Short mmCIF file of C-alpha atoms in Angstrom, two decimals:
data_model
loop_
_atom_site.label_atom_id
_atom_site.label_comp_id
_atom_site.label_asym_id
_atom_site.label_seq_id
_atom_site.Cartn_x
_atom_site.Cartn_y
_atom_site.Cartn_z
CA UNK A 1 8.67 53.13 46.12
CA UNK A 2 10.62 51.57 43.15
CA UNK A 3 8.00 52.37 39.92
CA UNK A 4 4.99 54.76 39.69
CA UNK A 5 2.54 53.94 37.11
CA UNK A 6 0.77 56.93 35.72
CA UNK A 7 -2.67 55.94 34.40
CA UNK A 8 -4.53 53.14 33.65
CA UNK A 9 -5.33 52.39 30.51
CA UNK A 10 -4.77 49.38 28.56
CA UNK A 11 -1.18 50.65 28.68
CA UNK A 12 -0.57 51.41 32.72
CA UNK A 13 -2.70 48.16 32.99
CA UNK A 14 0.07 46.15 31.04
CA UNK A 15 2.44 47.62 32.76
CA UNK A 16 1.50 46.96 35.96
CA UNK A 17 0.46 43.23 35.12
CA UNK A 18 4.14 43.01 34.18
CA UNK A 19 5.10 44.75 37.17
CA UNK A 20 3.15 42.23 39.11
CA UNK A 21 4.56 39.08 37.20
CA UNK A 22 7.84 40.42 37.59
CA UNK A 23 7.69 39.99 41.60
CA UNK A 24 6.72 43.55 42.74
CA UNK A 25 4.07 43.92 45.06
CA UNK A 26 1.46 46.53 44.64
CA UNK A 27 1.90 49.54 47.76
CA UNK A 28 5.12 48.46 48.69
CA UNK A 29 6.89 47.96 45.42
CA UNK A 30 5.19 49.84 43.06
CA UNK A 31 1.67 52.26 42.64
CA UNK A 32 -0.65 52.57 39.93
CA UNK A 33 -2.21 56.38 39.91
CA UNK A 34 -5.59 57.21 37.65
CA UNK A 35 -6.92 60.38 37.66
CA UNK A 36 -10.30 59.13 35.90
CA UNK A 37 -13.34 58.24 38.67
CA UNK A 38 -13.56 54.81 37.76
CA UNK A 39 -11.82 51.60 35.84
CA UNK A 40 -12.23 51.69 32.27
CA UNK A 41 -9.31 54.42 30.86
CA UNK A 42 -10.36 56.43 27.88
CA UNK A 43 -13.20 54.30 27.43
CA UNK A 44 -15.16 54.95 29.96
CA UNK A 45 -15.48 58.56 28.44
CA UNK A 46 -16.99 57.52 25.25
CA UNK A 47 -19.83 58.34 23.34
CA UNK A 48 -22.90 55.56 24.01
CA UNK A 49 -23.63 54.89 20.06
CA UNK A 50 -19.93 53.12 19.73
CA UNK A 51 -21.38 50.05 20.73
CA UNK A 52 -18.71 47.08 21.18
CA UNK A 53 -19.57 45.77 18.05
CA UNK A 54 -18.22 48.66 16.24
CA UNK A 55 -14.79 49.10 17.92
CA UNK A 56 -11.81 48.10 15.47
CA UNK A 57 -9.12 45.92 16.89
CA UNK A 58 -9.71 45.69 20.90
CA UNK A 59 -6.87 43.66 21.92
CA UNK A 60 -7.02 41.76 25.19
CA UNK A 61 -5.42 42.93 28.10
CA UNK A 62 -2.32 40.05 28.90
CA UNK A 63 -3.15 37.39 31.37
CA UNK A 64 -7.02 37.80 30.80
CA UNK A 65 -8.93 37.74 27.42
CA UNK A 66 -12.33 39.59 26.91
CA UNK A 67 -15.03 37.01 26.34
CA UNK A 68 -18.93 37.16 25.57
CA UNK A 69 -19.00 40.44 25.65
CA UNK A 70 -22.27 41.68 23.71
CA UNK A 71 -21.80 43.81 20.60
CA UNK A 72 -24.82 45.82 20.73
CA UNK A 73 -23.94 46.99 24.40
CA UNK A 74 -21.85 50.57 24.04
CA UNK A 75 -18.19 49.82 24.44
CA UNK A 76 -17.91 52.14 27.69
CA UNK A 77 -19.52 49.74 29.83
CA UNK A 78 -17.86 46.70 27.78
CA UNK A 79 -14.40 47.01 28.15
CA UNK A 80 -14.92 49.38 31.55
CA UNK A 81 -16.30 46.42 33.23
CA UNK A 82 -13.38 44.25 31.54
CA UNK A 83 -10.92 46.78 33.40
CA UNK A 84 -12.79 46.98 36.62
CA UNK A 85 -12.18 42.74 36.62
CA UNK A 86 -8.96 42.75 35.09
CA UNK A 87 -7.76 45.59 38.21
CA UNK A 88 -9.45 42.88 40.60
CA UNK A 89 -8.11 39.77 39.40
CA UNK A 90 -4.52 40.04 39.32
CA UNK A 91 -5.06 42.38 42.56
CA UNK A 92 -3.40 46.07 40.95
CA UNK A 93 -4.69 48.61 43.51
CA UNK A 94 -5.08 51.21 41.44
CA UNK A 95 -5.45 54.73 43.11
CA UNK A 96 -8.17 56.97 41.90
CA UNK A 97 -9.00 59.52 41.59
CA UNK A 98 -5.35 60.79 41.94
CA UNK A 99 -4.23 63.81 39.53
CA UNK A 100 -0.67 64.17 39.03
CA UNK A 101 0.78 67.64 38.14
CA UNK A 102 3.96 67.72 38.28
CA UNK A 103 7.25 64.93 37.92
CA UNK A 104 10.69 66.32 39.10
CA UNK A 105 14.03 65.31 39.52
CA UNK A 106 15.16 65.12 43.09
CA UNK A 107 18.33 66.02 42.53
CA UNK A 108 17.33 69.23 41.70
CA UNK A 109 16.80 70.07 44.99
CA UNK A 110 13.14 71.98 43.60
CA UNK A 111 10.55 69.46 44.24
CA UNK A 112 10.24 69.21 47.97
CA UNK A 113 10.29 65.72 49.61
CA UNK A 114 8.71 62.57 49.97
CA UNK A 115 8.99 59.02 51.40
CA UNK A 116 7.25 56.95 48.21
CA UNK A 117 4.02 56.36 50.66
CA UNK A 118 1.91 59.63 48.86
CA UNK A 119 1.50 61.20 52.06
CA UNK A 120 4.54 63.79 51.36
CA UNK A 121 6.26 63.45 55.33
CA UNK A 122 9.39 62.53 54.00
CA UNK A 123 13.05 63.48 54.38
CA UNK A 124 13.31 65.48 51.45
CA UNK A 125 16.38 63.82 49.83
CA UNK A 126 15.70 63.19 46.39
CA UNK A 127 18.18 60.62 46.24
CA UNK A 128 18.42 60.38 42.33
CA UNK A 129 14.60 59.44 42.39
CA UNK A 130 11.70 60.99 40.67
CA UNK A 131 9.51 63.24 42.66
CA UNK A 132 5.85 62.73 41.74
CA UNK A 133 3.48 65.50 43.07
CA UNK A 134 -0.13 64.09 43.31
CA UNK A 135 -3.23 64.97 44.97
CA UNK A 136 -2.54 62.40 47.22
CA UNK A 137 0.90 63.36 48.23
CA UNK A 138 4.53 62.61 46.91
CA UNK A 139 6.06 59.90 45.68
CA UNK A 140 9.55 59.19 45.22
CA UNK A 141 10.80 56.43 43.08
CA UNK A 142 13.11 54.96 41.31
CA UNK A 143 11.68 54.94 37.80
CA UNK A 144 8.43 56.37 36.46
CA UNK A 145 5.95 54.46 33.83
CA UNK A 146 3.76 57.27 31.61
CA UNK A 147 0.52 55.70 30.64
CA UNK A 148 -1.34 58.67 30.68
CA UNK A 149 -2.75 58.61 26.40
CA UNK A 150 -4.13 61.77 24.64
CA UNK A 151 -7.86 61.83 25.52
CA UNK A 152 -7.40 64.40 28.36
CA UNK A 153 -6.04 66.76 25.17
CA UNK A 154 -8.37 67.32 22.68
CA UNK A 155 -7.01 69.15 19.69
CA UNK A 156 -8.80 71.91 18.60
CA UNK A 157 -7.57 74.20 15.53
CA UNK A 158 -7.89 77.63 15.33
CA UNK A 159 -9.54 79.59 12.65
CA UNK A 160 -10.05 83.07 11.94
CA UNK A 161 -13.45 84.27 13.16
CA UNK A 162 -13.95 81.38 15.41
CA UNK A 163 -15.12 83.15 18.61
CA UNK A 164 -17.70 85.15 16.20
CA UNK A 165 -20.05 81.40 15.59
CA UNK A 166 -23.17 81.57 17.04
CA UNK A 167 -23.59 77.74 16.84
CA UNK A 168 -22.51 75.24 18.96
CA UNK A 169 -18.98 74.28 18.89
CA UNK A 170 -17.87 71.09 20.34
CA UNK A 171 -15.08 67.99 19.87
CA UNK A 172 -14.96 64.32 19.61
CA UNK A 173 -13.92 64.40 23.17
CA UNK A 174 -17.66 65.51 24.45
CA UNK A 175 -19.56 64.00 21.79
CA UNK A 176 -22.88 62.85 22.87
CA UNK A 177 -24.27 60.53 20.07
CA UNK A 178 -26.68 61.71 17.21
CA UNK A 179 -29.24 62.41 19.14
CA UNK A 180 -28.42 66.22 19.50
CA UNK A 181 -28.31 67.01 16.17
CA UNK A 182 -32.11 66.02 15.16
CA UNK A 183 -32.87 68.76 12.47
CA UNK A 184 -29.25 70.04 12.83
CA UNK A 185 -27.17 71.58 9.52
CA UNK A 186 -23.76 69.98 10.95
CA UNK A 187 -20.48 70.37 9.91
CA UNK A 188 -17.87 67.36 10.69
CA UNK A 189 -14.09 68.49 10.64
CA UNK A 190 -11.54 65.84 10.49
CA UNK A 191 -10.87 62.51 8.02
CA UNK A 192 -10.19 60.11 10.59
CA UNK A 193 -12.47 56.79 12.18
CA UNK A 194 -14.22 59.11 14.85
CA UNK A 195 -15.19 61.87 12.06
CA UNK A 196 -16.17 59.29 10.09
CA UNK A 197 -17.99 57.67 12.39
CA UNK A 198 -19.95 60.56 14.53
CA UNK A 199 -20.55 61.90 10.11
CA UNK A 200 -22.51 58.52 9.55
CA UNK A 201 -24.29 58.41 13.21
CA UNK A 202 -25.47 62.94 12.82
CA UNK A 203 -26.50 62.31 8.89
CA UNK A 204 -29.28 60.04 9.68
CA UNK A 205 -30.85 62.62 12.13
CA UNK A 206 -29.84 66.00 10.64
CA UNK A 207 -31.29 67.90 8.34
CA UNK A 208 -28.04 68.66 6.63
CA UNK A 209 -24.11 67.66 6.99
CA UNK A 210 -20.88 68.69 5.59
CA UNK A 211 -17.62 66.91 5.63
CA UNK A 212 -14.50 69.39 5.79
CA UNK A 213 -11.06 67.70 6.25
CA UNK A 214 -7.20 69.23 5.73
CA UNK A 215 -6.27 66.25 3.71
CA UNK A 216 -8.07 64.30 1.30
CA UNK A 217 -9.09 61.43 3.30
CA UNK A 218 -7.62 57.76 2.33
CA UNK A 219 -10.03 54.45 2.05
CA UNK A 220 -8.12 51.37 2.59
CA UNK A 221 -9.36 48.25 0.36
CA UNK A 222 -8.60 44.49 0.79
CA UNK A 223 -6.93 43.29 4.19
CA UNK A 224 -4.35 44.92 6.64
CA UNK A 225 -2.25 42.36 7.49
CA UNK A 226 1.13 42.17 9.49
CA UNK A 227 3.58 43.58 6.96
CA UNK A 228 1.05 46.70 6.06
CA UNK A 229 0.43 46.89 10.26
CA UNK A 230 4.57 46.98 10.87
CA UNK A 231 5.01 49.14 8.27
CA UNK A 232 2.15 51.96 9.79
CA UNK A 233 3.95 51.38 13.21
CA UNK A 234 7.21 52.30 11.38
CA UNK A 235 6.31 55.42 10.47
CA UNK A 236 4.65 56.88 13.92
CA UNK A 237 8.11 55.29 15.42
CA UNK A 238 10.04 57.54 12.76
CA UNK A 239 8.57 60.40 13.96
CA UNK A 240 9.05 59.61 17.87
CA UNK A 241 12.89 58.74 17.38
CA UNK A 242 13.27 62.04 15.43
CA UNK A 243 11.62 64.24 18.59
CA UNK A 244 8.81 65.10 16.80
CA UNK A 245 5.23 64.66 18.79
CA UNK A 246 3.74 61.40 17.29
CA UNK A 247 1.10 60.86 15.15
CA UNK A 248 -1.70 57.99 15.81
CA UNK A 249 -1.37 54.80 14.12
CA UNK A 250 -4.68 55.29 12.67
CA UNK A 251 -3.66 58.40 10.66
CA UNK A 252 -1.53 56.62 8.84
CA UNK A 253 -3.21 53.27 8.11
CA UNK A 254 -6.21 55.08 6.02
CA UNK A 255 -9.93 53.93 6.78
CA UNK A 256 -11.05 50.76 5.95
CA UNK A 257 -13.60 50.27 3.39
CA UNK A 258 -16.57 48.33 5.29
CA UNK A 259 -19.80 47.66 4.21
CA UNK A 260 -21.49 50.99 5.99
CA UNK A 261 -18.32 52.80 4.67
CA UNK A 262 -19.39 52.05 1.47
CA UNK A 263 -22.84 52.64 1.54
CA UNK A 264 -22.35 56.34 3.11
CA UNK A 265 -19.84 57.33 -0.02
CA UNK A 266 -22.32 56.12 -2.48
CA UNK A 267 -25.07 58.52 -0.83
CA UNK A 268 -22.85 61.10 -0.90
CA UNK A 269 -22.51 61.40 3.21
CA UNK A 270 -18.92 61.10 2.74
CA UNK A 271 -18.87 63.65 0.09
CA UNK A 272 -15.73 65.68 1.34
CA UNK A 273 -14.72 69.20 1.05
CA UNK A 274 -11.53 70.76 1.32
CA UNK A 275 -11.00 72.40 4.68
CA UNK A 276 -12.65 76.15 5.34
CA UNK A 277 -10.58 79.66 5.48
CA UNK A 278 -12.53 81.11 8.27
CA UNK A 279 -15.48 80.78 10.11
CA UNK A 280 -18.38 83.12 10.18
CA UNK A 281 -20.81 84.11 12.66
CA UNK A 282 -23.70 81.64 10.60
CA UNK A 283 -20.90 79.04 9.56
CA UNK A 284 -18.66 78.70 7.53
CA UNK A 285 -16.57 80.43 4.40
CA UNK A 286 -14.00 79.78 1.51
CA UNK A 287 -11.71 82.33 -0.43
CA UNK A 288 -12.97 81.21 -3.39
CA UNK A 289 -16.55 82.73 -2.06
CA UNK A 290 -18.49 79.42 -1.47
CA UNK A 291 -20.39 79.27 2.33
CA UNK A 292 -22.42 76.76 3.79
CA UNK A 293 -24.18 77.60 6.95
CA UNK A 294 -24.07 75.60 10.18
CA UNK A 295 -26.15 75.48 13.42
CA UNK A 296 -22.75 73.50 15.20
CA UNK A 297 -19.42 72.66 14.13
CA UNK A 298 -17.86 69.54 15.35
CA UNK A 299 -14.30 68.96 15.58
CA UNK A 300 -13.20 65.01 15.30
CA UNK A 301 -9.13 66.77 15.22
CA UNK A 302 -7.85 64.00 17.76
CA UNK A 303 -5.83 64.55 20.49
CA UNK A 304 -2.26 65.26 21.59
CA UNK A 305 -0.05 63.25 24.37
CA UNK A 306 -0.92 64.33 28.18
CA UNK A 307 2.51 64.47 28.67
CA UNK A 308 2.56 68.21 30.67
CA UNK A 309 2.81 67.02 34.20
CA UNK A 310 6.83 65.75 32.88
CA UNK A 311 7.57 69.38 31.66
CA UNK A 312 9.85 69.86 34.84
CA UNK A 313 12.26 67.09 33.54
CA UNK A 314 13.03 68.63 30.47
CA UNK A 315 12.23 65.77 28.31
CA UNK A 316 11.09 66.83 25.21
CA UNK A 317 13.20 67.70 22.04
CA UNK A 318 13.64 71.13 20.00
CA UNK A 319 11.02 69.56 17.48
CA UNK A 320 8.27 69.33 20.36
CA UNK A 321 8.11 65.59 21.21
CA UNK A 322 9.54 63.14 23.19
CA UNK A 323 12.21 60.96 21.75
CA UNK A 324 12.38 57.19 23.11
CA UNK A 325 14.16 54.24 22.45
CA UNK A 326 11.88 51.66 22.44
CA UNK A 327 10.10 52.81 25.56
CA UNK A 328 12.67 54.63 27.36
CA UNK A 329 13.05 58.74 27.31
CA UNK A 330 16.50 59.33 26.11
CA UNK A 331 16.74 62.02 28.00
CA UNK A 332 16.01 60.32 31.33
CA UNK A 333 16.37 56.34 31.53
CA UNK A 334 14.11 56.17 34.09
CA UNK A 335 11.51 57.37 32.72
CA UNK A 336 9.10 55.02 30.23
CA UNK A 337 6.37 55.95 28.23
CA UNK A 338 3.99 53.41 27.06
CA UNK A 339 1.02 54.20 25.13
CA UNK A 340 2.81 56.81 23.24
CA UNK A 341 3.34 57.02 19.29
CA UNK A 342 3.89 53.96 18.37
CA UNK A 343 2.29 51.92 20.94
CA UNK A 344 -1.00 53.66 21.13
CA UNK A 345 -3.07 51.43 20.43
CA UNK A 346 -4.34 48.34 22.07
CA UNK A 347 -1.66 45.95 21.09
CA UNK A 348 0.94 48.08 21.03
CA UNK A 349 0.28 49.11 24.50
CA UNK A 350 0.33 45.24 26.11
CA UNK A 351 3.69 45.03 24.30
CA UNK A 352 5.25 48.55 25.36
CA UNK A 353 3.75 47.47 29.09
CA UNK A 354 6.18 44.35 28.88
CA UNK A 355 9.17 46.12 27.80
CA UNK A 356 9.34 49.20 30.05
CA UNK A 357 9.10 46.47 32.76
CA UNK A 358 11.80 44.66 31.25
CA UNK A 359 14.35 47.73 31.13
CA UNK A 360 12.97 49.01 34.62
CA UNK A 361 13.89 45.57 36.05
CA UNK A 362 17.72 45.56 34.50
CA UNK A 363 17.92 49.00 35.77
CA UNK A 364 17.04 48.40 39.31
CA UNK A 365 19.13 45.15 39.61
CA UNK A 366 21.83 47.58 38.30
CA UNK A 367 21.32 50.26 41.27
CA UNK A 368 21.02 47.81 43.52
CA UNK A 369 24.25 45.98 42.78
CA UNK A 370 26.00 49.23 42.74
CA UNK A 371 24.54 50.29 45.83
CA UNK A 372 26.02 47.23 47.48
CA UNK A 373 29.40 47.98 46.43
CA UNK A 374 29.68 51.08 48.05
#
């Protein structure tokens, strides 16, 4: 097997679209592995009252565009049936549900064998290929594409006296829509789109909300256009080329000022407190001695990269993260991660999907040739 594909998302689904373009034929050439039961990535996971109408910036996957999709219809089954089609059409043969735990060098002589087929009867030779231990087997190839995002890490901080609440406790990650929280008192931790969001959705039902976030949070006015979107991109990349774990684009772009955004700050929804020093069993508590009490606590603290499953190839830095060039680990050229820092995000992904599959092609045409010579 020359490339495994590790998720697919809108950025394992670029990828492999490239992949496909670029002359490789699914199951012989190259294998797309999803952990998640069915088409539709991260999406498929969300929350049913983030209807398509209120997504910001879905970008089309390249080759197909999204069309007449309805906006009232909740973006799950939107752009999961857009996947499902777009996996169909241009004939990817995804493999799911696969769950990949472990990536190895085979040189290493620690990662048993495989013959690139997934059903692990192989020599055994690493052969300077990757070693991909699946569910379904083990795959050896040439060079590995990491599309695997951040929803399958929810962030959650730690506070003093956390395990003492008696609410309810949960994150963005298992949020169920406002429904829930009828006659709630609700706290919402965390300044980004989805605290923001899920705030507006619980405030209309509850009896009572609170906004807590670390930083104060940053409304954006008037439009974000290319220079102000490069410029946002720049700084996640900063952070990737320096080692550190990324940050999401949205953190640093601020959140824009729309018409509902507006009308929630001038009721005082979006009234914001500075973040809590410890959590009691009945809520939650400040060292300057104000409390406000809480039947559940909801965490919208984002997520972290799913990156564990690379751990054995020593990839990340002494700051914690990853550093790439463009795509590319520095550590390992054959390994690419798309979807990470600063292409997370819709766009970003369809153009990181391009150029791992550019770099992956000059470095196979490079083994090759050398191969030939010896």
């Amino acid at each position: 097997m020359d490339v495994v594909v590790i998720g697919a998302g809108q950025a394992g689904l670029s990828a492999a679209f490239h992949l496909r373009r670029a002359g490789l034929e699914p199951d012989r050439d190259f294998v797309v592995l999803d952990h998640s039961p069915h088409a539709g990535g991260a999406w498929q996971f969300r929350w049913p009252s983030l209807t398509y109408g209120k997504v910001h910036g879905m970008y089309a996957l390249p080759g197909m565009e999204l069309t007449g999709a309805d906006p009232a219809r909740p973006s799950s089954e939107v752009i999961g049936a857009y996947f499902d089609t777009y996996e169909r059409t241009f004939d990817l043969r995804v493999h799911r549900p696969v769950d990949v735990t472990a990536v190895r060098d085979g040189d290493d002589g620690d990662g048993g064998g495989g013959d690139g087929d997934g059903d692990g009867d192989g020599d055994g030779g690493g052969g300077g290929r990757l070693l991909v231990e699946t569910s379904e087997g083990v795959y050896a190839a040439r060079a590995l594409i990491n599309a695997t995002g951040t929803w399958d890490r929810p962030f959650w901080p730690r506070y003093q006296g956390q395990e003492t609440f008696r609410g309810r406790q949960l994150h963005t990650s298992g949020y169920p829509g406002p429904e829930e929280f009828a006659g709630k008192r609700v706290i919402v931790v965390g300044g980004g789109a989805s605290g923001t969001q899920h705030l507006m959705e619980i405030a209309e039902v509850a009896a009572e909300t609170t906004w807590v976030t670390r930083r104060e949070p940053v409304f954006r006015e008037g439009p974000f256009g290319e220079a102000e979107g490069r410029a946002a991109v720049a700084l996640v990349e900063e952070r990737v080329r320096l080692g550190l774990p990324p940050q999401s684009v949205v953190s640093v772009t601020g959140l824009p000022l729309n018409d509902a955004i507006r009308e929630a700050r001038a009721s005082g929804v979006l009234d914001r407190l500075p973040m809590f020093d410890r959590i009691t069993p009945t809520g939650v508590a400040w060292e300057d001695g104000r409390t406000v009490d809480a039947d559940v606590i909801l965490w919208a603290t984002g997520f972290r990269a799913a990156i564990d499953h690379l751990t054995p190839l020593r990839l990340r830095e002494p700051g914690g993260g990853i550093r790439v060039e463009g795509t590319r680990a520095v550590r390992d050229e054959r390994v690419h991660l798309v979807g990470y820092g600063p292409s997370a995000s819709t766009i970003g992904a369809n153009r990181a999907g391009r150029a791992a599959v550019t770099d992956i092609r000059r470095l196979l045409t490079r083994e090759t040739a050398a191969a030939a010579t010896t």
